[in-house]
mmCIF file of C-alpha atoms and ligand atoms in Angstrom:
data_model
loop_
_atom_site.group_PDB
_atom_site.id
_atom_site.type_symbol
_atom_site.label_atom_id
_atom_site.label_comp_id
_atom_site.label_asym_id
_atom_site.label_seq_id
_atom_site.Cartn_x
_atom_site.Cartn_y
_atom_site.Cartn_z
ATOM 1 C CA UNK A 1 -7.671 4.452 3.332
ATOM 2 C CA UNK A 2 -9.957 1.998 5.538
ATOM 3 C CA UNK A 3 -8.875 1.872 9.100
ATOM 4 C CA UNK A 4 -9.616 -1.928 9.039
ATOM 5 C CA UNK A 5 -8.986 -4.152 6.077
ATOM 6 C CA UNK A 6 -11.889 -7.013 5.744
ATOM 7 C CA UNK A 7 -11.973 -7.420 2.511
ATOM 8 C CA UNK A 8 -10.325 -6.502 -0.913
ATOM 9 C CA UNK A 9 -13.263 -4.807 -2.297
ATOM 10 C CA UNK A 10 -12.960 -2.162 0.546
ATOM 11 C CA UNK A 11 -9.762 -0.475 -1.063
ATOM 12 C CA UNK A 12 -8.609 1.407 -4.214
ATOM 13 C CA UNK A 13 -6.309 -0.230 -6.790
ATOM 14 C CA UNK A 14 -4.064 2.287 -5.686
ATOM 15 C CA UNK A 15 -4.397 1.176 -1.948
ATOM 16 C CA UNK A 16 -3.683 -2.262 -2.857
ATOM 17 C CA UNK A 17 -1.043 -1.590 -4.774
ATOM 18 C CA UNK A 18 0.691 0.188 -2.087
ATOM 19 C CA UNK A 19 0.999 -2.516 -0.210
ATOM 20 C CA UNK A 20 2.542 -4.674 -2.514
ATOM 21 C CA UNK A 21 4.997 -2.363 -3.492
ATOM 22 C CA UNK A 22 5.881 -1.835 0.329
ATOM 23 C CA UNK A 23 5.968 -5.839 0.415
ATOM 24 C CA UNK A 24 8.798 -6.019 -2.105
ATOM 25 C CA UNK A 25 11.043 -3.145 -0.310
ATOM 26 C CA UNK A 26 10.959 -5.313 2.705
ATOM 27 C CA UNK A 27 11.384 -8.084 0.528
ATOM 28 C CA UNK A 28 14.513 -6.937 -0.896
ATOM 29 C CA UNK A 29 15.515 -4.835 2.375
ATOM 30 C CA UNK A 30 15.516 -8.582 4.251
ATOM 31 C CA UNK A 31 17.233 -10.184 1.153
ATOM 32 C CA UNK A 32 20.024 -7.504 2.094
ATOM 33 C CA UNK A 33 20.299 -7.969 5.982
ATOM 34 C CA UNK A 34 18.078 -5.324 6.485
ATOM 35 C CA UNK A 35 15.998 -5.293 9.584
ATOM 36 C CA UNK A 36 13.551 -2.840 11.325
ATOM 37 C CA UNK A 37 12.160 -2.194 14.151
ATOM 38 C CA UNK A 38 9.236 0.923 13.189
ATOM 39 C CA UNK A 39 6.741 -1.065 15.228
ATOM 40 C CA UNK A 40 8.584 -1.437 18.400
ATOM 41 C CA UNK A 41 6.462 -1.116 21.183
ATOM 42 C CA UNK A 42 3.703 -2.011 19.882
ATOM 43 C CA UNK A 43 1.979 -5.267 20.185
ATOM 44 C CA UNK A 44 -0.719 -7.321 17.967
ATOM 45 C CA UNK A 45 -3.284 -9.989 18.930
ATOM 46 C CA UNK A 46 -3.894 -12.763 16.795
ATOM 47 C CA UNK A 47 -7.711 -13.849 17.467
ATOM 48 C CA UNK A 48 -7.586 -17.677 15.611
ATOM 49 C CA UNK A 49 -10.557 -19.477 15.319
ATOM 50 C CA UNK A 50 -9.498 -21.963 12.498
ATOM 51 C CA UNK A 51 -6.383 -24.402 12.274
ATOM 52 C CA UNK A 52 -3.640 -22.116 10.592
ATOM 53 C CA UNK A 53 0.064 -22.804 9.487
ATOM 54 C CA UNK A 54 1.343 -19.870 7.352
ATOM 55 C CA UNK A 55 -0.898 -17.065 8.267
ATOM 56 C CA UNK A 56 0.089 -17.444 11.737
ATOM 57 C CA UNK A 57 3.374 -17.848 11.313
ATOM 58 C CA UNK A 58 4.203 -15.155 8.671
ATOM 59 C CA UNK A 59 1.914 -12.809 10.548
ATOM 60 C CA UNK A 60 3.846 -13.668 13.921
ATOM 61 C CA UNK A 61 7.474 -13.375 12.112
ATOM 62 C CA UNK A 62 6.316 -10.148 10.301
ATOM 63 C CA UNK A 63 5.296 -8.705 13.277
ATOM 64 C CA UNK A 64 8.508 -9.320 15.176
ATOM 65 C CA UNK A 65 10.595 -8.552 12.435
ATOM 66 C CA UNK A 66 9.306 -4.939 12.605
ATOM 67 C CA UNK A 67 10.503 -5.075 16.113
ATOM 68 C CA UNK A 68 6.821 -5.793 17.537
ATOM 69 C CA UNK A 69 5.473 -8.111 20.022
ATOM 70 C CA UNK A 70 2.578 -10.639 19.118
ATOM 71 C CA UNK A 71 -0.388 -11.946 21.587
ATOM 72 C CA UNK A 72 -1.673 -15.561 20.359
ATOM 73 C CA UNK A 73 -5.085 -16.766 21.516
ATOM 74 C CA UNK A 74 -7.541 -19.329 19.905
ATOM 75 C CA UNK A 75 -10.615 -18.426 20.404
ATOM 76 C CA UNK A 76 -12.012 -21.644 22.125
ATOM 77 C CA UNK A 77 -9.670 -20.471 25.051
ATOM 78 C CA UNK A 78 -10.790 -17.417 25.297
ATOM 79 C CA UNK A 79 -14.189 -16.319 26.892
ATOM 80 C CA UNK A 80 -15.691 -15.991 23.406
ATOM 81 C CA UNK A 81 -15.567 -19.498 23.719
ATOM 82 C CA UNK A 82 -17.972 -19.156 26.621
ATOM 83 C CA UNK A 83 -20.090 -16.736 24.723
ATOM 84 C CA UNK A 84 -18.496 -13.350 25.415
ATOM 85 C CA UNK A 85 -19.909 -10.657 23.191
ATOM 86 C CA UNK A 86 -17.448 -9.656 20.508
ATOM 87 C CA UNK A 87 -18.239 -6.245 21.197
ATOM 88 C CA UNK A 88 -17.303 -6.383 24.743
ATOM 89 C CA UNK A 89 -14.015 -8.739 23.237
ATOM 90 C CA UNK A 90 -13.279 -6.246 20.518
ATOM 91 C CA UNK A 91 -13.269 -3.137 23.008
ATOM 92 C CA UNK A 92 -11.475 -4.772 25.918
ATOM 93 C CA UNK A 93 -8.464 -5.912 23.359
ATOM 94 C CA UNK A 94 -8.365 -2.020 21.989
ATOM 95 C CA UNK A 95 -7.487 -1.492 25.077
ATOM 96 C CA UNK A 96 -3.959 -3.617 25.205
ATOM 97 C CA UNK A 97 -3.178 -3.862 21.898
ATOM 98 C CA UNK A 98 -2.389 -1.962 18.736
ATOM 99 C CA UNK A 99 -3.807 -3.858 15.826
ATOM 100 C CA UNK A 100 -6.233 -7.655 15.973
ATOM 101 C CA UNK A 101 -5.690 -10.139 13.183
ATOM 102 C CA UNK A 102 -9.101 -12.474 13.357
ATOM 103 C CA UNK A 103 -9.174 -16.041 11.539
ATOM 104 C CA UNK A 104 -12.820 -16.826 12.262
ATOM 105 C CA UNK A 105 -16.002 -18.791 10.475
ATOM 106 C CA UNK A 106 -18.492 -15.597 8.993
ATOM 107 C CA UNK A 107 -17.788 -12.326 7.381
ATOM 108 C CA UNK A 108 -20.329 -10.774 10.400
ATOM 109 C CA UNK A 109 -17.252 -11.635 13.234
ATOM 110 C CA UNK A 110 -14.815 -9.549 11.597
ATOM 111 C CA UNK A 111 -17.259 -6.933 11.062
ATOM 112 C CA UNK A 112 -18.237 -6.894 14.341
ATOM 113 C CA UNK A 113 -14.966 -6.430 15.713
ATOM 114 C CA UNK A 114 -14.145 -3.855 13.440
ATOM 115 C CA UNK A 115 -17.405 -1.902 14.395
ATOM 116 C CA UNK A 116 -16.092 -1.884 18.277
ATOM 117 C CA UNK A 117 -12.488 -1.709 18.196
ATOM 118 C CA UNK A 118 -10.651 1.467 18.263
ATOM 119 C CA UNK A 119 -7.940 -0.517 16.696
ATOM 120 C CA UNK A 120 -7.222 -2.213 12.964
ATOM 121 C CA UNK A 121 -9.349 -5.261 12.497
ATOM 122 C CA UNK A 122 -7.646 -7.343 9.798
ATOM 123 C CA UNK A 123 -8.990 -10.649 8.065
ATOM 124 C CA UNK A 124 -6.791 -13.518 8.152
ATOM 125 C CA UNK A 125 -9.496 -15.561 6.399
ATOM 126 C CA UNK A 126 -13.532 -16.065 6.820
ATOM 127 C CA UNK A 127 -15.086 -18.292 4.813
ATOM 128 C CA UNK A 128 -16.320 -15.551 2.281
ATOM 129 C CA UNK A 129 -13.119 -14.138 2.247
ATOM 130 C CA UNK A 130 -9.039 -14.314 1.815
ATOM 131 C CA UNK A 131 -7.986 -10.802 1.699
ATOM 132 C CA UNK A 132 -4.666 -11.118 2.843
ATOM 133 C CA UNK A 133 -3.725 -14.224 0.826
ATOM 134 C CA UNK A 134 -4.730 -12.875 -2.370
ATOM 135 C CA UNK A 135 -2.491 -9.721 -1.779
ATOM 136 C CA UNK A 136 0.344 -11.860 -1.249
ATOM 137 C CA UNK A 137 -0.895 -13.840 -4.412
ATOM 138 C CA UNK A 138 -1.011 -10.661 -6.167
ATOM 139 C CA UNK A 139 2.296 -9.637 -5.413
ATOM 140 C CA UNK A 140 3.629 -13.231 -6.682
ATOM 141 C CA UNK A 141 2.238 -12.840 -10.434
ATOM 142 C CA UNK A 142 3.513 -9.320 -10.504
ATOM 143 C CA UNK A 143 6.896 -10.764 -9.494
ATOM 144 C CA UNK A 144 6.565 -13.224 -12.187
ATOM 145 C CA UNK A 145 4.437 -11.733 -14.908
ATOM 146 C CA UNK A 146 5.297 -7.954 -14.431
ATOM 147 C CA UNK A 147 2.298 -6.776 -14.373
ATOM 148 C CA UNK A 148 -1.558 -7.376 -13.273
ATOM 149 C CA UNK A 149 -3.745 -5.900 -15.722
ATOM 150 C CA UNK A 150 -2.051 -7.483 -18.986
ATOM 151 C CA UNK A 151 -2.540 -11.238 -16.968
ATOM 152 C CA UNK A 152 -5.452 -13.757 -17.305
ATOM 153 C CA UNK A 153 -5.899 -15.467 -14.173
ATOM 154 C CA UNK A 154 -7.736 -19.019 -14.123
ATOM 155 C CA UNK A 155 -9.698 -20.296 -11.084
ATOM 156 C CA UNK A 156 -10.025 -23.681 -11.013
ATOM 157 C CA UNK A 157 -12.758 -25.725 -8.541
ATOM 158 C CA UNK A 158 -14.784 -24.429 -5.514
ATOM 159 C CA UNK A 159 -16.013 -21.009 -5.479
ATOM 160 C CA UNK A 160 -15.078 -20.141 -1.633
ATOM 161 C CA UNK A 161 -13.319 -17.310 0.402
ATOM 162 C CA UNK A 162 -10.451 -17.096 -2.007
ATOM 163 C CA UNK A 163 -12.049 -17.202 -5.071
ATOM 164 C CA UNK A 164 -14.341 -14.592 -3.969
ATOM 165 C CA UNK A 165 -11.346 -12.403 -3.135
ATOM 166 C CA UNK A 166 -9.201 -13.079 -6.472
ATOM 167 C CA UNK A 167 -12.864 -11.753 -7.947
ATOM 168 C CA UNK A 168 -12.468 -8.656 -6.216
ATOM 169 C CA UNK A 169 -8.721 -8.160 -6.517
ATOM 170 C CA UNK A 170 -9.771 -8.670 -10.618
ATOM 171 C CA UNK A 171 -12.777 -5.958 -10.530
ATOM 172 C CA UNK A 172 -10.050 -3.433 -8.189
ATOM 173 C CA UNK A 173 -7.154 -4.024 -10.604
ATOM 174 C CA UNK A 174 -9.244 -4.714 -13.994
ATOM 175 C CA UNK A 175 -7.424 -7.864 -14.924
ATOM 176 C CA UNK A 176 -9.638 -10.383 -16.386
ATOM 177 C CA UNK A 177 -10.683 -13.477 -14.301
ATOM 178 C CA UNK A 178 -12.332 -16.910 -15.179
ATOM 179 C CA UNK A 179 -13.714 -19.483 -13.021
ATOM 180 C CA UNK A 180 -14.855 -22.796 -13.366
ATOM 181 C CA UNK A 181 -16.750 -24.302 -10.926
ATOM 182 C CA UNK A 182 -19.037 -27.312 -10.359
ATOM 183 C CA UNK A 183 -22.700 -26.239 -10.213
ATOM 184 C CA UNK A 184 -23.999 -25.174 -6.711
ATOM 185 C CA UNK A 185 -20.259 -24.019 -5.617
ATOM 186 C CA UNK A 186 -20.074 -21.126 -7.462
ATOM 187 C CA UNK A 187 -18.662 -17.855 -5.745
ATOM 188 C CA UNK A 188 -20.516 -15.602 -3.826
ATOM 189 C CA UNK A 189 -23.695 -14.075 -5.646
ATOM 190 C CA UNK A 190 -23.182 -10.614 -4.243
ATOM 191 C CA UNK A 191 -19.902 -10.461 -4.354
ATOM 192 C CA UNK A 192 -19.967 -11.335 -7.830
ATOM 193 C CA UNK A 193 -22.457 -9.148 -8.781
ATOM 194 C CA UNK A 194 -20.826 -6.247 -7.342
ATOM 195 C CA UNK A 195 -17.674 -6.889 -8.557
ATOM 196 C CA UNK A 196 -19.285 -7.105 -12.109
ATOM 197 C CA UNK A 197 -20.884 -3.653 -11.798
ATOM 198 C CA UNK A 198 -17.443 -1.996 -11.509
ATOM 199 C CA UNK A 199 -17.324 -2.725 -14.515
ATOM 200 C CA UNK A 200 -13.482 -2.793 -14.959
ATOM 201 C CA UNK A 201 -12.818 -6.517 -16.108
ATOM 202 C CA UNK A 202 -14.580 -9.266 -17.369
ATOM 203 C CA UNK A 203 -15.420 -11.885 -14.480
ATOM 204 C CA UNK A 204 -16.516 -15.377 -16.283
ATOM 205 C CA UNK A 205 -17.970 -18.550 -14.296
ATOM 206 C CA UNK A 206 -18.254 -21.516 -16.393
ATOM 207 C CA UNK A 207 -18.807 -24.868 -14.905
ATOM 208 C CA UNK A 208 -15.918 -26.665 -17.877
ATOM 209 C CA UNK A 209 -12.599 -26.208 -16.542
ATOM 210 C CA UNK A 210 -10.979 -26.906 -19.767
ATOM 211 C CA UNK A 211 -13.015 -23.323 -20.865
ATOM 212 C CA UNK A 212 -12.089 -21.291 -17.797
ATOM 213 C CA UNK A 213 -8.155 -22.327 -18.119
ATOM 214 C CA UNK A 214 -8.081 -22.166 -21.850
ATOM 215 C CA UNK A 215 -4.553 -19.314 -22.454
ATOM 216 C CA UNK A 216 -4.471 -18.666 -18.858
ATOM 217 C CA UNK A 217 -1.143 -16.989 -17.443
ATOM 218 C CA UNK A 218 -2.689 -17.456 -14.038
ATOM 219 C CA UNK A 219 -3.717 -20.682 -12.632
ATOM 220 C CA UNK A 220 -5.316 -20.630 -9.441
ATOM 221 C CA UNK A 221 -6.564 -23.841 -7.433
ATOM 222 C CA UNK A 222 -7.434 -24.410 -3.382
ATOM 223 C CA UNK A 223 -9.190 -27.589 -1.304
ATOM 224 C CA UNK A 224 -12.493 -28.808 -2.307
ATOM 225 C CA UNK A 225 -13.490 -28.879 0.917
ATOM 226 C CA UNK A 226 -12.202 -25.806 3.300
ATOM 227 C CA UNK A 227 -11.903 -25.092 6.961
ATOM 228 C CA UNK A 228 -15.332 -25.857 8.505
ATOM 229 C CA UNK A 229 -16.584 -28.242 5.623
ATOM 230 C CA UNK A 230 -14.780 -31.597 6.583
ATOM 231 C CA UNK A 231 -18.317 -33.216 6.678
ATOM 232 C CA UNK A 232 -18.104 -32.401 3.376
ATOM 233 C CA UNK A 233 -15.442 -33.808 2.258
ATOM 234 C CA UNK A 234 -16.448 -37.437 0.457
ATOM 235 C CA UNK A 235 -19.299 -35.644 -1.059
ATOM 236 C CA UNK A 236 -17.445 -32.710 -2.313
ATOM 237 C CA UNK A 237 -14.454 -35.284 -3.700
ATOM 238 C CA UNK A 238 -17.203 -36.871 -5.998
ATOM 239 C CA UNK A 239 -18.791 -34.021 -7.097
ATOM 240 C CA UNK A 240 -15.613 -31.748 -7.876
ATOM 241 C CA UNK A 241 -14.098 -34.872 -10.402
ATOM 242 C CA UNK A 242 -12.807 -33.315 -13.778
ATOM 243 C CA UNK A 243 -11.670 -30.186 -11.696
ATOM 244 C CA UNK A 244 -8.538 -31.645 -10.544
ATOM 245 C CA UNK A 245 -5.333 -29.656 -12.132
ATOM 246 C CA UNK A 246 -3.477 -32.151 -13.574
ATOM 247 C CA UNK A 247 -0.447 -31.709 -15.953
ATOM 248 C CA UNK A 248 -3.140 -32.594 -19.279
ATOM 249 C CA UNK A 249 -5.707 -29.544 -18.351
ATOM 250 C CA UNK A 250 -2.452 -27.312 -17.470
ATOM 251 C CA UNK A 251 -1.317 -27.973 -20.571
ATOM 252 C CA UNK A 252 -4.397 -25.632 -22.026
ATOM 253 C CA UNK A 253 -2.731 -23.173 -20.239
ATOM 254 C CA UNK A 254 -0.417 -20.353 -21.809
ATOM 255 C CA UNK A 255 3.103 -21.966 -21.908
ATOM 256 C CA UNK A 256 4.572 -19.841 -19.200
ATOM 257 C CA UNK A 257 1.586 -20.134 -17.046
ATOM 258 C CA UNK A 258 2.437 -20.173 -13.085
ATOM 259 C CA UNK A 259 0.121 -22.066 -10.591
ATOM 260 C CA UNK A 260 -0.727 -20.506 -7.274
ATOM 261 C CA UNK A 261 -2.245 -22.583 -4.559
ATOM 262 C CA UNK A 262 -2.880 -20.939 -1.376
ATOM 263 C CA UNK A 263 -2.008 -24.347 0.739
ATOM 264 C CA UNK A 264 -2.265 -26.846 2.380
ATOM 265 C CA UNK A 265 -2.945 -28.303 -0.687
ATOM 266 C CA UNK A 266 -4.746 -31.810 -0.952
ATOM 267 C CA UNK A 267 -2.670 -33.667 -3.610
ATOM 268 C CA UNK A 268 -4.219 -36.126 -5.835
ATOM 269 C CA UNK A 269 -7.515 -33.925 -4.766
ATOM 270 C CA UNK A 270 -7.152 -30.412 -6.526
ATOM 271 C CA UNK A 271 -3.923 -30.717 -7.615
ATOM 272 C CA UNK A 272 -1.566 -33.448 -8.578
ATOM 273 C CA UNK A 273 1.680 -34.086 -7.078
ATOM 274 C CA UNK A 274 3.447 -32.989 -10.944
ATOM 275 C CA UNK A 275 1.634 -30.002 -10.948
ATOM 276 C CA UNK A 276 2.290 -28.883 -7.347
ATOM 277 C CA UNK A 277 5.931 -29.980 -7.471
ATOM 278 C CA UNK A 278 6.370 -29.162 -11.476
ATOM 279 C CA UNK A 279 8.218 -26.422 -12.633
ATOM 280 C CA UNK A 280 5.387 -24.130 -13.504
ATOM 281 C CA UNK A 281 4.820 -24.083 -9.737
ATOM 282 C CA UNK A 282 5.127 -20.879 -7.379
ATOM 283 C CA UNK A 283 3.401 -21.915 -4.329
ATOM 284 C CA UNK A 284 6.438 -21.713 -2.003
ATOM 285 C CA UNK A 285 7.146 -18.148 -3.300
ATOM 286 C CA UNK A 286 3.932 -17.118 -2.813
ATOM 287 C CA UNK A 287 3.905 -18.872 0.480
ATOM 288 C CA UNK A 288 6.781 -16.740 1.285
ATOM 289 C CA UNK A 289 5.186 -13.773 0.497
ATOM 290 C CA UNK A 290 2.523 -13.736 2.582
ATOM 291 C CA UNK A 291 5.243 -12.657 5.536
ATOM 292 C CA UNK A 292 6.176 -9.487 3.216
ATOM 293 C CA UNK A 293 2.881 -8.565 2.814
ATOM 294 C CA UNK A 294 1.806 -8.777 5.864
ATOM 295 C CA UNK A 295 4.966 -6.620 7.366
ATOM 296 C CA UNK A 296 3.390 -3.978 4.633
ATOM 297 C CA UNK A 297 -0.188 -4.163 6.261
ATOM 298 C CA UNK A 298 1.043 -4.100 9.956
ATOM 299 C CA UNK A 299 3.130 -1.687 9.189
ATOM 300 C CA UNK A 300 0.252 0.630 7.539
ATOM 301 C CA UNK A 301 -2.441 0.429 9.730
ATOM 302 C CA UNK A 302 -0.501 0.682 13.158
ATOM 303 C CA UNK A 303 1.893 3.774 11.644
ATOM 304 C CA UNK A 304 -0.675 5.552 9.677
ATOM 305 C CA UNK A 305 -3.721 3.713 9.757
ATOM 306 C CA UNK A 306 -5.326 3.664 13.334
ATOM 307 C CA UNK A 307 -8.991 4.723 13.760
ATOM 308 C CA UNK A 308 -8.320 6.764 17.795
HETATM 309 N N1 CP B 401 -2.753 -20.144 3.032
HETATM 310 C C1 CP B 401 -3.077 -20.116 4.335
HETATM 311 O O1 CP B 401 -3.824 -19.263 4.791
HETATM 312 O O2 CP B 401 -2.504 -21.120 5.060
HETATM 313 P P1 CP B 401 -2.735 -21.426 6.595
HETATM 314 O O3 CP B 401 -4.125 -21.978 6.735
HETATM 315 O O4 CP B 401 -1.678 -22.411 6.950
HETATM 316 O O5 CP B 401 -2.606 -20.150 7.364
HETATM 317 N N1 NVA B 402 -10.250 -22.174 1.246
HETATM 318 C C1 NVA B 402 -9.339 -22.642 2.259
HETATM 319 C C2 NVA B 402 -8.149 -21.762 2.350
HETATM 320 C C3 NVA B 402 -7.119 -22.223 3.339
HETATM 321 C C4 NVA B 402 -5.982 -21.286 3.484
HETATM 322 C C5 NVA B 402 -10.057 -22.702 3.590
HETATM 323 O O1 NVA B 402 -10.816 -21.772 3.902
HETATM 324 O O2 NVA B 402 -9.877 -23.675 4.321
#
């Protein structure tokens, strides 16, 4: 397996699954009282250049419940702040810690880490992709459906980080995916194509939500407007009208569809306050999630997955 893990598309199906199936013995394990402590001694730094709620948190709480130690620092206090190479940054923090979770603006930060650490890079979220999230996502339909590959999974509004990384979790796992999006926010062009050529699924984009949710057993929606795009935001809330989930277009949804949204969610934006709060709903399980899955990562790449 990859000694860092920057995006989905960098792993097997088997790889991926691993992790989620490690996710729901700690699950369970913590349901039962269980606690650890396989990563005691060893310490994490979380690199944050972006606002963050539950990937800091379940990251943090994962990390001590496996009996670790965690290192916060935002970036803008840091020297990178001040223009500090991240190749100098990435090779002085190999030296003190074990593993660096990075929340950052472009794909080319975590990659640059990763090239000069001697430690596990992992993405907590770039603005082309979620890896992390969707795992955790992944793990909640399987909880609730049973199984990926039999599931179709909706994507509903702006094609950004996640929706590039529910395309490759679809084109690892061959589970059919369909988007709508408004023109000009469509995913990622490589990424799409790429995923395509696997040739394992069918990926869709259609710009008509009503077509993309149409049967869905997966309905996926995030922010119009994500980190780093706030000057986007009144522009973005005109032209994403008609993509707002709302209890009519859920409806075209199969009957025992479940709706995922990463959060924070925007209500009366994305999603209305029925849907989020309705009963088809599994945001604050999947929210929850993210902790087990991340316990499964650290656990991986400090016990077994460590490039020196
Ligand atoms: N879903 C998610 O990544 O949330 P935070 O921004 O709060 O970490
Ligand atoms: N697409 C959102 C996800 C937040 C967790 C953003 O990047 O802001």
């Amino acid at each position: 397996m990859n000694s860092h893990l920057l995006s989905l598309a960098d792993f097997s199906q088997k790889d991926l699954q691993s992790f989620i199936d490690r996710a729901r013995v700690l699950k369970a394990e913590r349901s039962q009282g269980i606690r650890h402590q396989q990563l005691s001694g060893r310490t994490i730094c979380l690199l944050f250049e972006k606002p963050s709620t539950r990937t800091r948190v379940s990251f943090e709480a994962a990390m001590y419940g496996l009996g670790g130690q965690v290192i916060f620092m935002s970036a803008k206090e840091s020297q990178l702040g001040r223009g500090e190479p991240l190749k100098d940054t990435a090779r002085v923090l190999s030296r003190y810690v074990d593993a660096i979770v990075v929340r950052t603006f472009g794909q080319e930060v975590v990659e640059e880490l990763a090239r000069y650490s001697t430690v596990p890079v992992i993405n907590a979220l770039t603005d082309l992709h979620h890896p992390c999230q969707v795992l955790s996502d992944l793990m909640t339909v399987l909880e609730c459906k049973g199984t990926l590959e039999q599931t179709r999974t909706a994507w509903i509004g702006d094609g950004n980080n996640m929706a590039n990384s529910w395309i490759e979790a679809a084109s690892v796992f061959g589970f059919p995916l369909t988007l709508a999006c408004p023109a000009g926010f469509e995913p990622d062009a490589a990424i799409l194509a790429k995923a395509r050529s696997r040739g394992s699924s069918p990926i869709t984009v259609y710009d008509d939500p009503a077509k993309a949710i149409a049967g869905a057993d997966v309905v996926n929606v995030d922010v119009w407007a994500s980190m780093g795009q706030e000057a986007e935001q009144e522009e973005r809330q005109k032209v994403f009208q008609g993509f707002q989930l709302d209890e009519a277009l859920l409806a075209q949804a199969a009957k025992d569809a479940i709706v995922l949204h990463c959060l924070p969610a925007h209500r009366g934006e994305e999603i209305t306050d029925e849907v989020l709060e309705g009963r088809q709903s599994v945001v604050f399980d999947q929210a929850e999630n993210k902790m087990h899955i991340h316990a499964a990562i650290l656990e991986h790449f400090m016990l077994t997955g460590r490039s020196c």
